[in-house]
Tab-separated table of C-alpha atoms and ligand atoms in Angstrom:
chain	number	residue	atom	x	y	z
A	1	MET	CA	-0.037	-0.008	0.042
A	2	SER	CA	1.271	3.551	-0.660
A	3	ALA	CA	1.439	6.185	1.939
A	4	GLY	CA	-1.435	8.126	0.308
A	5	SER	CA	-3.936	5.269	0.427
A	6	GLU	CA	-3.294	4.700	4.087
A	7	ALA	CA	-3.559	8.299	5.101
A	8	ARG	CA	-6.716	9.917	6.611
A	9	ARG	CA	-5.260	12.908	8.246
A	10	LEU	CA	-3.378	15.077	5.720
A	11	VAL	CA	-1.341	18.267	5.951
A	12	LEU	CA	-1.031	20.090	2.678
A	13	LYS	CA	1.510	22.814	2.146
A	14	VAL	CA	0.935	25.271	-0.694
A	15	GLY	CA	3.530	27.889	-1.491
A	16	THR	CA	3.291	31.515	-2.749
A	17	SER	CA	4.168	30.456	-6.356
A	18	SER	CA	1.095	28.100	-6.466
A	19	LEU	CA	-1.365	30.745	-5.029
A	20	THR	CA	-0.184	33.925	-6.814
A	21	TYR	CA	0.848	35.118	-10.239
A	22	PRO	CA	4.425	36.460	-10.504
A	23	ASN	CA	2.912	39.949	-9.965
A	24	GLY	CA	1.665	38.971	-6.561
A	25	LYS	CA	-2.093	38.987	-7.491
A	26	LEU	CA	-4.078	35.962	-6.441
A	27	ASN	CA	-4.273	33.018	-8.847
A	28	ILE	CA	-7.964	32.590	-8.419
A	29	ARG	CA	-8.210	29.634	-10.739
A	30	CYS	CA	-5.668	27.739	-8.695
A	31	ILE	CA	-7.177	28.704	-5.410
A	32	GLU	CA	-10.612	27.780	-6.557
A	33	SER	CA	-9.597	24.342	-7.685
A	34	LEU	CA	-7.559	23.789	-4.440
A	35	VAL	CA	-10.584	24.742	-2.289
A	36	ARG	CA	-12.893	22.502	-4.367
A	37	VAL	CA	-10.740	19.442	-4.115
A	38	ILE	CA	-9.934	19.874	-0.385
A	39	SER	CA	-13.659	20.311	0.304
A	40	ASP	CA	-14.477	17.138	-1.688
A	41	LEU	CA	-11.838	15.168	0.226
A	42	HIS	CA	-13.161	16.589	3.402
A	43	ASN	CA	-16.700	15.472	2.535
A	44	CYS	CA	-15.265	11.995	1.831
A	45	GLY	CA	-13.940	11.755	5.353
A	46	PHE	CA	-10.383	13.058	5.205
A	47	GLU	CA	-9.107	15.442	7.888
A	48	ILE	CA	-7.108	18.200	6.211
A	49	VAL	CA	-4.890	20.961	7.475
A	50	LEU	CA	-3.728	23.471	4.947
A	51	VAL	CA	-0.471	25.277	5.417
A	52	SER	CA	-0.740	28.312	3.112
A	53	SER	CA	1.930	30.831	2.315
A	54	GLY	CA	1.103	33.988	0.346
A	55	ALA	CA	0.626	36.575	3.056
A	56	VAL	CA	3.696	38.701	2.105
A	57	GLY	CA	3.186	38.258	-1.556
A	58	VAL	CA	-0.501	39.180	-1.533
A	59	GLY	CA	0.196	42.153	0.868
A	60	VAL	CA	2.871	43.430	-1.436
A	61	SER	CA	0.488	43.395	-4.323
A	62	LYS	CA	-2.450	44.881	-2.318
A	63	LEU	CA	-0.278	47.727	-1.038
A	64	GLY	CA	0.851	48.479	-4.526
A	65	LEU	CA	4.518	47.863	-3.729
A	66	LEU	CA	6.806	47.220	-6.676
A	67	ALA	CA	8.704	44.300	-5.087
A	68	ARG	CA	8.931	42.277	-1.880
A	69	PRO	CA	10.388	44.778	0.525
A	70	ALA	CA	13.804	44.115	2.124
A	71	ASP	CA	12.826	46.233	5.093
A	72	ILE	CA	11.569	44.105	8.029
A	73	ARG	CA	8.851	46.478	9.159
A	74	MET	CA	7.503	46.825	5.604
A	75	LYS	CA	7.521	43.002	5.180
A	76	GLN	CA	5.635	42.621	8.450
A	77	ALA	CA	3.087	45.233	7.336
A	78	ALA	CA	2.695	43.504	3.982
A	79	ALA	CA	2.121	40.171	5.795
A	80	ALA	CA	-0.554	41.773	8.015
A	81	VAL	CA	-2.401	43.021	5.021
A	82	GLY	CA	-1.919	39.958	2.867
A	83	GLN	CA	-2.868	37.408	5.520
A	84	CYS	CA	-6.221	39.204	5.975
A	85	GLU	CA	-6.868	39.136	2.237
A	86	LEU	CA	-5.891	35.519	2.002
A	87	MET	CA	-8.142	34.340	4.712
A	88	HIS	CA	-11.067	36.419	3.403
A	89	ILE	CA	-10.750	34.579	0.054
A	90	TYR	CA	-10.351	31.159	1.593
A	91	ASP	CA	-13.246	31.715	4.008
A	92	LYS	CA	-15.512	32.857	1.135
A	93	MET	CA	-14.547	30.046	-1.174
A	94	PHE	CA	-14.652	27.188	1.406
A	95	LEU	CA	-18.092	28.522	2.551
A	96	GLU	CA	-19.433	27.867	-0.925
A	97	TYR	CA	-18.888	24.163	-0.179
A	98	GLY	CA	-20.101	24.460	3.388
A	99	VAL	CA	-16.658	23.919	4.867
A	100	THR	CA	-15.614	25.932	7.971
A	101	VAL	CA	-12.098	27.107	8.117
A	102	ALA	CA	-9.970	28.453	10.930
A	103	GLN	CA	-6.927	30.638	10.945
A	104	VAL	CA	-3.929	29.360	12.884
A	105	LEU	CA	-0.880	31.662	12.974
A	106	LEU	CA	2.202	30.237	14.639
A	107	THR	CA	5.730	31.154	15.738
A	108	ARG	CA	8.340	28.870	17.121
A	109	HIS	CA	7.865	30.677	20.428
A	110	ASN	CA	4.223	29.293	20.562
A	111	ILE	CA	5.518	25.748	20.763
A	112	ALA	CA	8.987	26.092	22.467
A	113	LYS	CA	7.764	24.888	25.902
A	114	ALA	CA	6.108	21.538	26.420
A	115	GLU	CA	2.910	22.979	27.820
A	116	HIS	CA	2.661	25.442	24.949
A	117	TYR	CA	3.235	22.617	22.423
A	118	ALA	CA	0.487	20.545	24.069
A	119	ASN	CA	-1.772	23.615	23.982
A	120	VAL	CA	-1.441	24.106	20.212
A	121	GLU	CA	-1.641	20.312	19.721
A	122	GLY	CA	-4.917	20.356	21.679
A	123	SER	CA	-6.281	23.209	19.514
A	124	PHE	CA	-5.633	21.351	16.310
A	125	GLU	CA	-7.338	18.199	17.664
A	126	ALA	CA	-10.383	20.256	18.720
A	127	LEU	CA	-10.626	21.886	15.279
A	128	LEU	CA	-10.226	18.625	13.396
A	129	ARG	CA	-12.762	16.876	15.616
A	130	MET	CA	-15.333	19.498	14.765
A	131	GLY	CA	-14.659	19.040	11.180
A	132	VAL	CA	-12.868	22.406	10.655
A	133	VAL	CA	-10.100	22.862	8.072
A	134	PRO	CA	-7.322	24.740	9.825
A	135	ILE	CA	-5.391	27.128	7.613
A	136	VAL	CA	-1.955	27.721	9.023
A	137	ASN	CA	0.788	30.243	8.255
A	138	GLU	CA	3.722	31.534	10.174
A	139	ASN	CA	2.762	34.685	12.089
A	140	ASP	CA	4.922	36.847	9.950
A	141	VAL	CA	3.749	40.032	11.649
A	142	VAL	CA	5.640	39.176	14.868
A	143	SER	CA	8.011	36.608	13.680
A	144	THR	CA	10.705	37.366	11.124
A	145	GLU	CA	13.836	35.401	10.311
A	146	GLU	CA	15.847	38.594	10.268
A	147	LEU	CA	14.628	39.630	13.764
A	148	ASP	CA	15.039	36.328	15.446
A	149	GLU	CA	16.317	33.058	13.939
A	150	ILE	CA	15.392	31.120	17.005
A	151	GLU	CA	11.749	32.197	17.048
A	152	SER	CA	11.080	32.040	13.357
A	153	PHE	CA	10.404	28.930	11.308
A	154	GLY	CA	11.769	30.919	8.447
A	155	ASP	CA	9.994	28.991	5.745
A	156	ASN	CA	6.702	27.166	5.391
A	157	ASP	CA	8.277	23.838	4.507
A	158	THR	CA	9.700	23.615	8.033
A	159	LEU	CA	6.468	24.974	9.486
A	160	SER	CA	4.425	22.368	7.664
A	161	ALA	CA	6.507	19.517	9.001
A	162	VAL	CA	6.083	20.944	12.571
A	163	VAL	CA	2.293	21.191	11.922
A	164	ALA	CA	2.244	17.587	10.675
A	165	GLN	CA	3.886	16.561	14.011
A	166	LEU	CA	1.562	18.794	16.042
A	167	CYS	CA	-1.584	17.244	14.483
A	168	HIS	CA	-0.282	13.683	14.331
A	169	ALA	CA	-0.809	13.625	10.547
A	170	ASP	CA	-0.498	10.442	8.478
A	171	LEU	CA	0.963	12.305	5.553
A	172	LEU	CA	2.461	15.761	4.732
A	173	ILE	CA	2.084	16.700	1.052
A	174	ILE	CA	4.198	19.672	-0.152
A	175	PHE	CA	3.050	21.207	-3.438
A	176	THR	CA	5.830	22.654	-5.453
A	177	ASP	CA	6.556	23.863	-8.972
A	178	ILE	CA	8.444	20.707	-10.110
A	179	GLU	CA	7.458	17.044	-10.110
A	180	GLY	CA	9.541	16.124	-7.087
A	181	LEU	CA	13.064	15.574	-6.095
A	182	TYR	CA	15.436	14.744	-9.054
A	183	ASP	CA	18.853	13.168	-9.063
A	184	ALA	CA	20.200	16.316	-10.775
A	185	ASN	CA	18.913	19.814	-11.353
A	186	PRO	CA	16.053	19.279	-14.000
A	187	ARG	CA	16.232	22.934	-14.973
A	188	SER	CA	19.713	22.581	-16.323
A	189	ASP	CA	20.235	18.871	-16.870
A	190	PRO	CA	18.054	17.191	-19.424
A	191	ASN	CA	19.092	13.711	-18.132
A	192	ALA	CA	17.826	14.498	-14.575
A	193	ARG	CA	15.564	11.685	-13.294
A	194	LEU	CA	12.774	11.868	-10.748
A	195	ILE	CA	13.464	9.968	-7.497
A	196	SER	CA	10.145	8.410	-6.702
A	197	ARG	CA	10.908	7.086	-3.176
A	198	VAL	CA	13.322	8.006	-0.437
A	199	ASP	CA	13.847	5.839	2.637
A	200	ALA	CA	16.789	7.739	4.179
A	201	ILE	CA	18.194	11.195	3.598
A	202	ASP	CA	21.932	11.122	3.121
A	203	ASP	CA	24.734	13.603	2.140
A	204	LYS	CA	24.275	12.715	-1.517
A	205	LEU	CA	20.636	13.776	-1.443
A	206	ARG	CA	21.483	16.930	0.457
A	207	ALA	CA	24.084	17.777	-2.063
A	208	ILE	CA	21.479	17.413	-4.850
A	209	ALA	CA	19.044	19.797	-3.144
A	210	GLY	CA	19.964	23.322	-4.201
A	211	GLY	CA	19.001	26.821	-2.967
A	212	PRO	CA	15.596	28.572	-2.992
A	213	GLY	CA	13.252	28.013	-5.983
A	214	THR	CA	11.500	31.117	-7.006
A	215	ALA	CA	11.553	34.882	-6.153
A	216	GLY	CA	8.069	34.849	-4.672
A	217	GLY	CA	8.586	32.235	-1.933
A	218	THR	CA	11.359	31.288	0.517
A	219	GLY	CA	11.540	27.451	0.329
A	220	GLY	CA	13.662	25.438	-2.032
A	221	MET	CA	14.585	21.682	-2.122
A	222	ALA	CA	16.987	22.045	0.821
A	223	THR	CA	14.184	23.222	3.177
A	224	LYS	CA	11.977	20.371	1.794
A	225	LEU	CA	14.651	17.839	2.689
A	226	SER	CA	14.885	19.184	6.217
A	227	ALA	CA	11.108	19.067	6.417
A	228	ALA	CA	11.155	15.420	5.241
A	229	GLN	CA	13.774	14.529	7.836
A	230	LEU	CA	11.601	16.006	10.585
A	231	CYS	CA	8.630	13.990	9.398
A	232	MET	CA	10.447	10.726	8.883
A	233	ASP	CA	12.025	10.978	12.300
A	234	SER	CA	8.469	11.332	13.791
A	235	GLY	CA	6.930	8.454	11.869
A	236	ILE	CA	5.157	10.571	9.273
A	237	SER	CA	5.545	10.148	5.572
A	238	MET	CA	6.040	13.177	3.256
A	239	LEU	CA	5.325	13.599	-0.393
A	240	ILE	CA	6.647	16.348	-2.608
A	241	CYS	CA	4.752	16.835	-5.972
A	242	LYS	CA	3.895	19.392	-8.550
A	243	GLY	CA	0.956	21.392	-7.311
A	244	ASP	CA	-0.296	23.111	-10.415
A	245	ARG	CA	-3.306	20.725	-10.463
A	246	ALA	CA	-5.071	20.323	-7.170
A	247	GLU	CA	-6.769	17.143	-8.601
A	248	VAL	CA	-3.383	15.368	-8.022
A	249	LEU	CA	-4.626	15.034	-4.455
A	250	TYR	CA	-7.125	12.470	-5.673
A	251	ASP	CA	-4.267	10.411	-7.247
A	252	ILE	CA	-2.421	10.641	-3.914
A	253	VAL	CA	-5.202	9.386	-1.819
A	254	GLU	CA	-5.946	6.661	-4.359
A	255	GLY	CA	-2.430	5.483	-3.902
A	256	LYS	CA	-1.112	6.330	-7.378
A	257	LYS	CA	2.577	6.953	-7.830
A	258	VAL	CA	3.105	10.756	-7.776
A	259	GLY	CA	6.151	12.919	-7.089
A	260	THR	CA	8.808	11.911	-4.425
A	261	LEU	CA	7.697	9.960	-1.367
A	262	PHE	CA	9.734	10.203	1.766
A	263	LYS	CA	8.714	7.094	3.509
A	264	LYS	CA	8.363	7.202	7.252
A	265	LYS	CA	10.591	4.912	9.290
A	266	GLU	CA	8.621	1.831	10.038
A	267	GLY	CA	7.943	0.965	13.605
A	268	LEU	CA	7.871	4.626	14.684
A	269	THR	CA	4.793	6.227	16.083
A	270	HIS	CA	4.104	9.926	15.809
A	271	ALA	CA	6.152	12.183	18.128
B	301	LIG	N1	4.928	32.942	5.701
B	301	LIG	C1	5.292	33.474	4.321
B	301	LIG	C2	4.092	34.113	3.653
B	301	LIG	O1	2.985	33.860	3.971
B	301	LIG	C3	5.822	32.469	3.404
B	301	LIG	C4	6.953	31.612	3.801
B	301	LIG	C5	7.266	30.497	2.781
B	301	LIG	O2	6.700	30.566	1.714
B	301	LIG	O3	8.057	29.681	3.040
B	301	LIG	O4	4.269	35.003	2.775
């Protein structure tokens, strides 16, 4: 059986490049199909947590800024504006299918102590039991990498792995702009081959994973590998796949071979 066909509780991470156009405006077609497929899977009995980026990108566009600001205060301001817009759209679209969503904004500080961790863990459990779809992002307004490397997750790949641990997910799915992890850079090497399954992350794989992917987001393959390591160490499988078609989620839950699967270590239970 594949990881997808066994999974009932899913965490899905969607990055800025899947949610917005390069000019920062919302890609309504993508968001609409994402919301439709998630709602359908939710109706079918899956419990789904969505980790959504896009706050800074959408804020930049809404404020009419020409580019992602380098200044921390401006970035925080853009995130505050963009997060609001993003949740407004999600709430409206999910409501069309009768699905209730919740906004969960996290910083590392919120889960640093055991009792804080348990508190957030309990909130996720309560939301999922009530059939709510939590939509998670880093609380970029108070937590910025530049201000505090210890407090900040820095990127939503890492955040999504932590969320998968917090809600004891069966599977973390990370949507990205390529099919998965390749044995060489597919953008420059035509012979690069997709790696369909990873059982252990070694130095060779780390060397293959390069820097950040696109200008709009922060994550690249390197942060995805760290996220995979976090998941695998906690007994959670992780899948990276191309997220331009939300319908790929159906293939995943039906157990079809998609993207790169980082298989959890057998015998481990969730952290
Ligand atoms: N939290 C950031 C945002 O919403 C994105 C971080 C990331 O994509 O890794 O803009």
